[in-house]
């Protein structure tokens, strides 16, 4: 970010600049916002100063800066004495393999409703037309009209900050029931064009319109224009769309002509690569604010920079994800669009955000509301589970979780509340602004058949279902990752489960917890958030007050947390059988051992081992990149390739 262009203004430090960018929020690239947001960001920063949110963001920014310094030091070490030209040559060979798998036969569309909540409100209240207004929930904006965006107002922003940017801003209370009603109508229209469309939220989704275009002799542009016209005719809402050979490109294209527009990328390799070359790396789905800074630190600001820095990325594959970034540079990603499958669900949860509370009685009232909502959702959707996780956010915006596995299936409010309370009480007194419950290790009450459990089922599904098969590149890790390494731990995905509240949570990283335990010497003093105790949650299903000291991995810390310590633990007494919610194994251990086992299962190493094992089981002799499986429509398109015209395939 350039220095603020104020005459004689002192030059900000890089750390201060990065903090200003962080405070601007994850939605600073939304359509309709001013290109130069210097003054907007200054107002946001000044309005945030002195708040707990500001202090927490400043702390996280310092931690990220320290992490970047560590990575740069590692970079200098790994390139020492290395023949860079040989590394680049090896990467170039990998690029050739990837390029051979480019598939331009499918017409993928990403549809995105324009300022959905705001336009639904405008539909019901025409008096808002032409005025800057925003939909707000729990003090945070969920969307803003395009008139409001001109002032820098956007989703995820606190209402009082939005008012400073635009004093005449009208705040409208959200009505989720109404948005859900309109979403169902819109999705019904999309399903006419692709029965297997994949919703990506209540207001966007992916479609493969190849069969529809072939059946109705339509070009892609004509088909999408027709679809958008139908949406407007039947709902009076507008939708923008992107047309491209795969999902990543389609999503990027849908933002090109917002609002109420569409953009089609030419379906040829050179056009795709030219489109990607100068594209900001932040525009890529799967690269968030944190990874954007990490990439900038090694000289990558655009997708074209990936090629220039390919040797560094290759040598630091674990940190940056070589194959993911190469696919990004080439514009080659999955074009498989499929509807949500019930068996893919891993958790079900509910939570409440509120003004900070320090009264235990009122906090427990919120917990009771959450338990009631979760029970209702589980009963209505036919789920039960065996692991309950309590999530809470302090008034300082830090997020922590506590979990407990039990020996029977639960879904009733009383037991959900009792377990949540049991996990919460040892942490009190606390001042909270969010509390939630999540149930994992699910059992589908509507499923009459049997299926494999946990991560084994995840990888075995690739063996049984070709449409979900992962790419396999010999010697390359995480080759089918949809995101850069660490995206889910450090960016907007957070730990929100099914949270619609776009607050800025502190990300709790569990992937490197084992390395932290080894690397950091024990220190004295508290190792958890303020007012924590030494009690651990019980390992059995009996709801009793825990008496054993808590183990390290029951609290998940950010990577740079300095006060991490080891507790003095009593000898283990493995007297019970527990089932791991990740791998499905039944192990004899206490709650400490169970959580340690879960930590291991969640590590990337364990996941990679399972992936490699599943890959060997399906194809022992696979040595090269095999690409994504082609759908039936893809195979048909290939047989027609010599006789089908460009317009028939939807290509300009």
XYZ file of C-alpha atoms in Angstrom:
652
model
C 0.000 0.000 0.000
C 1.368 3.411 -0.918
C 1.935 6.066 1.711
C -0.999 8.371 2.360
C -0.571 11.303 -0.051
C -0.724 14.087 2.498
C 1.778 16.922 2.191
C 4.639 16.662 4.676
C 3.038 13.621 6.307
C 5.605 11.412 8.035
C 6.212 8.146 6.214
C 4.457 5.299 7.939
C 6.323 2.162 8.863
C 5.512 -1.006 6.930
C 3.938 -2.453 10.076
C 1.645 0.565 10.428
C 0.699 0.329 6.774
C -0.171 -3.334 7.146
C -2.284 -2.548 10.220
C -4.236 0.079 8.281
C -4.900 -2.480 5.548
C -5.957 -5.043 8.122
C -8.390 -2.649 9.765
C -9.930 -1.974 6.350
C -11.358 -5.491 6.574
C -11.579 -8.511 4.276
C -14.278 -6.956 2.071
C -12.243 -3.926 0.967
C -12.246 -5.284 -2.584
C -16.037 -5.369 -2.893
C -17.612 -4.131 -6.106
C -18.770 -0.510 -5.981
C -16.073 0.724 -3.591
C -13.769 3.589 -4.475
C -10.451 2.553 -6.032
C -8.471 4.942 -3.826
C -9.468 4.138 -0.252
C -6.712 6.094 1.474
C -9.008 8.589 3.194
C -11.588 5.891 3.937
C -8.944 3.728 5.617
C -7.718 6.700 7.654
C -11.218 7.273 9.023
C -11.614 3.589 9.839
C -8.268 3.520 11.654
C -8.953 6.701 13.648
C -12.429 5.503 14.604
C -11.067 2.138 15.771
C -8.226 3.472 17.929
C -8.561 2.791 21.632
C -11.006 -0.087 21.184
C -10.313 -3.672 22.185
C -10.860 -4.628 18.568
C -8.082 -2.243 17.515
C -5.691 -3.625 20.115
C -6.434 -7.196 19.069
C -5.891 -6.371 15.391
C -2.639 -4.625 16.272
C -1.472 -7.694 18.167
C -2.312 -10.001 15.257
C -0.572 -7.661 12.829
C 2.608 -7.738 14.943
C 2.444 -11.537 15.070
C 2.082 -11.725 11.301
C 4.979 -9.330 10.803
C 7.150 -11.561 12.996
C 6.006 -14.592 11.029
C 6.960 -12.897 7.769
C 10.416 -12.094 9.134
C 10.834 -15.754 10.049
C 9.764 -16.883 6.564
C 12.151 -14.445 4.891
C 14.945 -15.807 7.043
C 13.997 -19.334 5.989
C 13.993 -18.241 2.363
C 17.520 -16.899 2.647
C 18.624 -20.186 4.202
C 16.989 -22.516 1.655
C 18.401 -20.728 -1.406
C 21.945 -20.755 -0.042
C 24.106 -22.859 -2.359
C 21.130 -23.962 -4.482
C 21.263 -23.902 -8.278
C 18.114 -21.847 -8.893
C 18.127 -22.580 -12.617
C 17.792 -26.310 -11.939
C 14.894 -25.708 -9.576
C 13.192 -23.526 -12.163
C 13.699 -26.192 -14.827
C 12.034 -28.790 -12.607
C 9.088 -26.471 -11.986
C 8.817 -25.814 -15.727
C 8.403 -29.556 -16.267
C 5.630 -29.557 -13.704
C 3.955 -26.687 -15.539
C 4.021 -28.757 -18.717
C 2.201 -31.570 -16.917
C -0.381 -29.181 -15.562
C -0.880 -27.523 -18.943
C -1.613 -30.884 -20.561
C -4.611 -31.263 -18.287
C -6.275 -27.971 -19.196
C -9.948 -28.670 -19.947
C -11.833 -26.076 -22.001
C -14.849 -28.233 -22.843
C -17.120 -27.235 -19.959
C -19.068 -23.991 -19.591
C -18.954 -23.070 -15.912
C -20.953 -20.134 -14.591
C -20.665 -18.370 -11.248
C -23.804 -16.427 -10.359
C -23.738 -13.788 -7.629
C -26.761 -11.770 -6.535
C -26.078 -8.029 -6.371
C -26.074 -6.644 -2.801
C -28.617 -9.346 -2.060
C -29.879 -8.360 1.402
C -29.943 -4.685 0.461
C -31.858 -5.301 -2.765
C -34.418 -7.462 -0.975
C -34.963 -4.596 1.466
C -35.244 -2.196 -1.456
C -37.811 -4.493 -3.032
C -39.992 -4.260 0.076
C -39.285 -0.575 0.760
C -38.950 1.458 -2.478
C -38.387 4.627 -0.405
C -34.786 3.465 0.071
C -34.083 3.847 -3.651
C -31.127 6.120 -4.397
C -30.222 6.457 -0.701
C -27.154 5.091 1.091
C -28.335 2.334 3.405
C -27.014 -0.855 4.922
C -28.457 -3.985 6.469
C -27.173 -4.458 9.992
C -27.220 -7.335 12.442
C -25.808 -7.248 15.986
C -24.045 -3.968 15.283
C -22.219 -5.273 12.208
C -23.147 -4.582 8.576
C -24.091 -7.645 6.550
C -24.323 -5.730 3.276
C -24.489 -2.182 1.936
C -26.273 -0.593 -1.009
C -24.132 0.565 -3.907
C -24.892 4.186 -2.937
C -23.394 3.490 0.505
C -20.354 1.731 -0.953
C -19.289 4.954 -2.632
C -18.489 6.220 0.867
C -16.495 3.098 1.734
C -19.309 1.416 3.658
C -19.215 -2.380 3.262
C -20.086 -5.708 4.841
C -18.253 -6.741 7.991
C -17.966 -3.131 9.178
C -19.157 -1.950 12.576
C -22.213 0.278 12.363
C -20.609 3.211 14.209
C -17.646 3.231 11.811
C -20.003 3.119 8.834
C -21.797 6.159 10.271
C -18.512 8.054 10.465
C -17.859 7.328 6.798
C -21.407 8.228 5.791
C -23.325 10.234 8.438
C -26.579 10.035 6.425
C -26.381 6.245 6.235
C -29.695 4.502 6.910
C -29.390 1.317 8.969
C -31.969 -1.388 8.288
C -32.381 -4.358 10.623
C -31.807 -7.688 8.918
C -34.676 -10.094 8.185
C -33.109 -13.463 7.494
C -36.435 -15.211 7.007
C -37.152 -12.881 4.078
C -33.714 -13.344 2.513
C -34.108 -17.123 2.802
C -37.487 -16.931 1.084
C -36.074 -14.953 -1.858
C -32.966 -17.149 -1.995
C -35.127 -20.227 -2.488
C -36.891 -18.574 -5.419
C -33.615 -17.601 -7.069
C -32.027 -21.024 -6.541
C -35.094 -22.686 -8.068
C -34.470 -20.685 -11.249
C -30.789 -21.641 -11.348
C -31.711 -25.316 -10.984
C -33.662 -25.119 -14.225
C -30.380 -24.579 -16.036
C -28.334 -27.090 -14.021
C -30.143 -29.552 -11.710
C -26.767 -30.335 -10.113
C -25.832 -26.702 -9.448
C -23.733 -26.086 -6.352
C -24.930 -23.256 -4.077
C -22.081 -21.364 -2.402
C -24.289 -19.514 0.053
C -27.753 -18.014 -0.024
C -26.898 -15.589 -2.837
C -24.348 -17.290 -5.098
C -23.524 -20.585 -6.727
C -21.848 -22.515 -9.555
C -23.520 -24.071 -12.597
C -22.336 -26.215 -15.467
C -24.562 -25.128 -18.368
C -22.812 -27.227 -21.029
C -25.667 -29.768 -21.377
C -28.308 -27.026 -21.341
C -26.560 -25.040 -24.076
C -26.173 -28.165 -26.220
C -29.778 -29.204 -25.743
C -31.179 -25.743 -26.529
C -28.587 -24.743 -29.153
C -27.565 -21.670 -27.172
C -24.269 -19.893 -26.761
C -23.051 -19.458 -23.199
C -23.615 -15.707 -23.279
C -27.166 -16.092 -24.567
C -27.967 -18.754 -21.984
C -26.659 -16.694 -19.054
C -28.418 -13.559 -20.312
C -31.668 -15.510 -20.487
C -31.136 -16.866 -16.967
C -30.470 -13.411 -15.545
C -33.550 -12.030 -17.294
C -35.690 -14.798 -15.809
C -34.358 -14.032 -12.308
C -35.257 -10.370 -12.687
C -38.648 -11.081 -14.227
C -39.687 -13.469 -11.467
C -38.043 -11.823 -8.436
C -37.220 -8.217 -9.457
C -33.674 -8.869 -8.232
C -30.513 -8.549 -10.301
C -27.686 -11.059 -10.599
C -24.175 -10.818 -12.017
C -22.424 -13.757 -13.650
C -19.033 -14.966 -14.812
C -18.577 -17.489 -17.633
C -15.343 -19.466 -17.867
C -13.878 -22.976 -18.269
C -13.625 -23.637 -14.515
C -14.966 -22.520 -11.153
C -12.111 -20.274 -10.081
C -12.127 -18.296 -13.320
C -15.922 -18.057 -13.328
C -15.952 -16.607 -9.807
C -13.359 -13.982 -10.709
C -15.258 -13.101 -13.893
C -18.559 -12.626 -12.039
C -17.061 -9.596 -10.301
C -15.933 -7.904 -13.532
C -19.236 -6.294 -14.564
C -21.046 -5.882 -11.261
C -23.777 -4.943 -10.669
C -26.282 -6.543 -13.037
C -23.782 -7.657 -15.661
C -21.952 -10.663 -17.010
C -18.474 -11.354 -18.318
C -17.226 -14.238 -20.432
C -13.599 -15.248 -20.656
C -12.426 -16.537 -24.026
C -12.022 -20.307 -23.948
C -8.429 -20.619 -25.165
C -5.202 -21.079 -23.171
C -3.543 -17.825 -24.208
C -6.601 -15.750 -23.279
C -6.814 -17.454 -19.900
C -3.122 -16.920 -19.135
C -3.280 -13.296 -20.284
C -6.312 -12.752 -18.041
C -4.477 -14.169 -15.030
C -1.106 -12.523 -15.639
C -1.859 -9.052 -14.253
C -4.595 -10.108 -11.841
C -4.027 -9.190 -8.195
C -3.178 -12.270 -6.154
C -5.859 -11.191 -3.642
C -8.560 -11.777 -6.267
C -7.923 -15.515 -6.137
C -10.430 -17.532 -4.097
C -8.412 -19.265 -1.393
C -5.944 -16.412 -0.850
C -6.965 -14.210 2.043
C -5.504 -11.175 3.744
C -2.827 -13.058 5.652
C -1.556 -15.046 2.683
C -1.656 -11.907 0.571
C 0.915 -10.340 2.895
C 3.019 -13.498 2.946
C 3.136 -13.593 -0.848
C 3.898 -9.891 -1.122
C 6.855 -10.447 1.203
C 8.501 -12.704 -1.411
C 7.635 -10.429 -4.318
C 4.284 -11.836 -5.477
C 1.581 -9.231 -6.006
C 0.045 -10.534 -9.232
C -0.546 -14.025 -10.575
C 2.161 -13.390 -13.163
C 4.683 -12.940 -10.350
C 4.187 -16.595 -9.420
C 6.221 -17.682 -12.416
C 9.050 -15.255 -11.646
C 9.256 -16.585 -8.074
C 8.612 -20.250 -8.919
C 11.948 -21.444 -7.558
C 11.372 -19.845 -4.144
C 7.828 -21.245 -4.014
C 9.138 -24.704 -4.884
C 11.813 -24.595 -2.194
C 9.203 -23.376 0.330
C 6.340 -25.556 -0.841
C 5.053 -26.201 2.683
C 4.579 -22.497 3.352
C 3.137 -21.443 -0.002
C 1.761 -24.469 -1.848
C 3.572 -24.857 -5.165
C 0.888 -26.676 -7.151
C -1.919 -24.421 -5.937
C -0.026 -21.306 -7.028
C 1.015 -22.806 -10.358
C -2.572 -23.732 -11.101
C -3.529 -20.196 -10.160
C -0.917 -18.745 -12.516
C -2.126 -20.982 -15.367
C -5.815 -20.590 -14.597
C -6.297 -24.357 -14.299
C -8.636 -25.552 -11.562
C -11.529 -27.942 -11.104
C -14.571 -27.677 -13.375
C -16.598 -30.299 -11.497
C -19.897 -28.828 -10.310
C -22.071 -31.001 -8.118
C -24.904 -30.469 -5.681
C -24.384 -30.675 -1.933
C -24.416 -34.247 -0.709
C -25.789 -34.957 2.714
C -22.981 -37.314 3.679
C -20.458 -34.488 3.232
C -21.713 -32.679 6.316
C -19.185 -32.795 9.151
C -20.820 -30.628 11.818
C -23.929 -28.742 12.844
C -23.859 -25.743 15.134
C -25.491 -22.594 16.418
C -24.209 -19.484 18.155
C -25.181 -16.077 19.466
C -23.390 -12.738 19.209
C -24.312 -10.038 21.727
C -23.037 -6.962 23.536
C -20.267 -7.978 25.965
C -21.613 -9.816 29.014
C -19.775 -10.656 32.245
C -22.779 -11.946 34.185
C -22.626 -15.737 34.365
C -26.405 -15.897 34.668
C -26.915 -13.952 31.423
C -24.190 -15.889 29.619
C -25.893 -19.145 30.593
C -29.177 -17.760 29.282
C -27.484 -17.247 25.912
C -26.064 -20.758 26.088
C -29.570 -22.076 26.757
C -30.858 -20.251 23.645
C -28.052 -21.725 21.573
C -28.750 -25.244 22.859
C -32.463 -24.857 22.040
C -31.711 -23.668 18.504
C -29.196 -26.452 17.948
C -31.657 -29.092 19.163
C -34.288 -27.765 16.764
C -31.871 -27.798 13.807
C -30.649 -31.311 14.598
C -34.169 -32.703 14.921
C -35.467 -30.959 11.791
C -32.493 -32.093 9.707
C -32.145 -35.582 11.143
C -28.731 -35.464 12.848
C -27.264 -36.648 16.109
C -23.644 -36.595 17.266
C -21.097 -37.621 19.878
C -18.637 -34.725 20.180
C -19.693 -31.318 21.497
C -17.540 -28.215 21.101
C -18.085 -25.003 23.003
C -16.928 -21.852 21.251
C -16.672 -18.478 22.940
C -15.338 -15.092 21.951
C -13.970 -12.746 24.589
C -14.715 -9.047 24.574
C -11.133 -8.700 23.289
C -12.223 -10.570 20.119
C -10.124 -13.640 20.875
C -11.852 -16.941 20.135
C -11.353 -20.174 22.077
C -12.903 -23.615 22.001
C -13.369 -26.499 24.430
C -14.510 -29.963 23.332
C -15.833 -33.164 24.864
C -16.567 -36.570 23.341
C -19.181 -38.820 24.940
C -20.147 -42.476 24.672
C -23.656 -42.070 23.248
C -25.550 -40.072 20.624
C -27.031 -36.746 21.696
C -29.290 -34.098 20.178
C -31.480 -32.921 23.058
C -31.259 -29.386 24.407
C -30.841 -30.435 28.032
C -27.729 -32.482 27.405
C -26.261 -30.004 24.904
C -26.708 -27.245 27.481
C -25.294 -29.352 30.327
C -22.145 -30.231 28.379
C -21.699 -26.635 27.243
C -22.065 -25.422 30.806
C -19.611 -28.045 32.048
C -17.020 -26.833 29.548
C -17.681 -23.163 30.280
C -17.661 -23.038 34.088
C -13.947 -23.850 34.586
C -13.108 -20.812 32.417
C -15.188 -18.314 34.403
C -15.214 -15.476 35.183
C -15.220 -14.306 31.555
C -16.529 -11.366 29.601
C -17.990 -12.690 26.358
C -19.507 -11.297 23.186
C -20.251 -14.649 21.502
C -21.068 -18.156 22.581
C -21.810 -21.196 20.465
C -22.113 -24.963 20.395
C -21.132 -27.346 17.616
C -21.782 -31.074 17.333
C -19.433 -33.247 15.284
C -18.951 -36.977 14.760
C -22.407 -36.925 13.226
C -24.802 -39.787 12.623
C -27.341 -39.362 9.829
C -30.711 -40.485 11.175
C -32.101 -40.524 7.647
C -29.436 -42.869 6.354
C -30.560 -46.474 6.492
C -27.330 -47.816 4.983
C -23.861 -48.093 6.462
C -20.860 -46.016 5.503
C -17.260 -45.555 6.478
C -16.397 -42.966 9.079
C -14.217 -39.917 9.350
C -11.243 -39.115 7.203
C -11.115 -42.681 5.813
C -14.523 -42.150 4.238
C -13.279 -38.876 2.814
C -10.370 -40.467 0.994
C -12.124 -43.725 0.130
C -14.765 -41.680 -1.681
C -12.150 -40.735 -4.232
C -11.625 -44.402 -4.946
C -15.348 -45.051 -5.353
C -16.385 -41.845 -7.102
C -14.251 -40.705 -10.016
C -15.939 -37.311 -10.125
C -14.215 -36.373 -6.865
C -10.781 -37.874 -7.534
C -7.855 -35.746 -6.454
C -4.950 -34.767 -8.601
C -1.839 -36.811 -7.947
C 1.557 -35.356 -8.635
C 4.494 -37.421 -7.511
C 6.475 -35.670 -4.808
C 4.170 -32.662 -4.570
C 2.084 -32.048 -1.461
C -1.508 -30.812 -1.294
C -1.852 -30.842 -5.064
C -5.611 -30.442 -5.047
C -5.857 -27.824 -2.328
C -8.555 -25.254 -3.048
C -6.668 -22.723 -0.931
C -3.161 -21.730 0.010
C -1.739 -23.552 3.056
C -3.141 -21.996 6.228
C -6.037 -20.193 4.544
C -8.662 -21.671 6.847
C -6.526 -21.154 9.931
C -5.635 -17.537 9.285
C -8.278 -15.867 7.175
C -11.948 -15.120 6.870
C -13.090 -18.703 7.264
C -12.154 -18.476 10.949
C -13.864 -20.894 13.308
C -17.316 -19.533 12.571
C -18.880 -22.873 11.718
C -22.239 -21.614 10.426
C -21.905 -18.085 11.742
C -23.391 -15.277 9.644
C -21.703 -12.687 11.782
C -18.776 -11.283 9.755
C -16.831 -10.100 12.800
C -13.065 -10.292 12.845
C -12.305 -13.318 15.020
C -8.853 -14.202 16.194
C -7.862 -17.307 14.271
C -6.886 -20.255 16.400
C -4.260 -22.337 14.611
C -4.169 -26.002 15.558
C -2.102 -27.340 12.665
C 1.282 -26.641 14.232
C 0.345 -27.253 17.850
C 2.530 -30.340 18.243
C 5.589 -28.446 16.976
C 4.843 -25.644 19.467
C 4.800 -28.066 22.373
C 8.221 -29.389 21.395
C 9.768 -26.049 20.471
C 8.680 -23.979 23.467
C 10.063 -24.605 26.927
C 7.593 -24.717 29.812
C 7.114 -21.445 31.647
C 5.235 -20.598 34.772
C 2.067 -18.592 34.996
C -1.258 -18.708 33.205
C -1.283 -20.128 29.658
C -4.904 -19.466 28.748
C -7.159 -16.432 28.389
C -7.753 -14.275 31.477
C -9.394 -15.909 34.500
C -8.835 -19.456 33.317
C -8.529 -22.339 35.739
C -6.564 -25.552 35.934
C -9.594 -27.808 35.611
C -10.118 -29.981 32.588
C -13.353 -31.289 31.178
C -14.236 -34.851 32.031
C -13.724 -37.629 29.571
C -16.841 -39.606 30.388
C -20.427 -38.824 29.552
C -21.325 -38.265 33.191
C -21.869 -34.586 33.843
C -19.653 -34.046 36.843
C -17.326 -31.313 37.948
C -13.869 -31.987 36.479
C -10.972 -32.172 38.886
C -7.976 -33.090 36.720
C -5.547 -30.364 35.526
C -6.170 -29.291 31.930
C -3.775 -30.455 29.234
C -2.058 -28.197 26.744
C -3.901 -29.129 23.592
C -7.299 -28.465 25.127
C -6.575 -24.800 24.534
C -5.759 -23.954 20.935
C -3.345 -21.065 20.662
C -2.246 -18.859 17.822
C 1.169 -19.756 16.413
C 3.105 -17.004 18.084
C 1.494 -17.147 21.517
C 4.482 -16.727 23.853
C 2.945 -17.881 27.115
C 2.254 -21.441 25.985
C 3.259 -23.852 28.725
C 3.074 -27.473 29.784
C 1.032 -28.343 32.842
C 2.104 -30.864 35.409
C -0.149 -33.780 34.588
C -0.948 -36.848 36.670
C -0.191 -40.280 35.296
C -2.519 -41.327 32.487
C -5.211 -43.830 33.368
C -6.702 -45.142 30.128
C -9.901 -46.641 31.497
C -12.419 -45.777 28.772
C -13.027 -46.355 25.084
C -13.353 -43.276 22.838
C -13.944 -42.900 19.127
C -11.899 -40.262 17.295
C -14.217 -37.801 15.469
C -11.607 -37.422 12.697
C -10.339 -40.897 11.799
C -13.097 -42.971 13.369
C -10.701 -45.220 15.340
C -11.759 -46.512 18.740
C -8.979 -46.041 21.274
C -8.608 -46.810 24.978
C -7.489 -43.629 26.678
C -8.549 -40.765 28.915
C -9.723 -37.385 27.641
C -6.135 -36.121 27.520
C -5.108 -38.936 25.212
C -8.201 -38.473 23.052
C -7.473 -34.802 22.486
C -3.815 -35.532 21.728
C -4.958 -38.112 19.179
C -7.363 -35.581 17.617
C -4.555 -33.022 17.393
C -2.462 -35.559 15.507
C -5.318 -36.458 13.148
C -5.824 -32.800 12.346
C -2.199 -32.320 11.362
C -1.419 -32.034 7.671
C 0.982 -34.942 7.995
C -1.776 -37.337 9.024
C -4.004 -36.122 6.244
C -1.247 -36.581 3.696
C -0.583 -40.112 4.936
C -4.248 -40.986 4.500
C -4.290 -39.395 1.058
C -1.208 -41.303 -0.076
C -2.590 -44.577 1.312
C -5.884 -44.057 -0.520
C -4.054 -43.147 -3.720
C -1.913 -46.313 -3.554
C -5.011 -48.417 -3.050
C -6.576 -47.102 -6.239
C -3.571 -46.813 -8.545
C -0.228 -48.199 -7.430
C 1.647 -47.240 -10.550
C 0.382 -43.667 -10.933
C 3.403 -41.442 -11.551
C 2.066 -38.349 -13.250
C -0.603 -35.729 -12.945
C -3.939 -37.248 -13.974
C -6.155 -34.181 -13.819
C -9.814 -33.941 -12.925
C -12.216 -36.602 -14.139
C -14.398 -35.463 -16.986
C -18.151 -35.547 -16.672
C -20.332 -37.296 -19.224
C -20.997 -33.982 -20.928
C -17.241 -33.398 -21.122
C -16.700 -36.752 -22.830
C -19.474 -35.997 -25.306
C -17.985 -32.604 -26.001
C -14.594 -34.119 -26.766
C -16.079 -36.463 -29.353
C -17.764 -33.517 -31.017
C -14.746 -31.249 -30.820
C -13.898 -31.417 -34.515
C -17.455 -30.790 -35.701
C -18.799 -28.424 -33.054
C -18.523 -24.712 -33.779
C -17.058 -22.229 -31.367
C -20.397 -20.596 -30.760
C -21.971 -23.953 -29.960
C -19.367 -24.438 -27.201
C -20.095 -20.969 -25.877
C -16.748 -19.507 -26.902
C -16.479 -16.037 -28.329
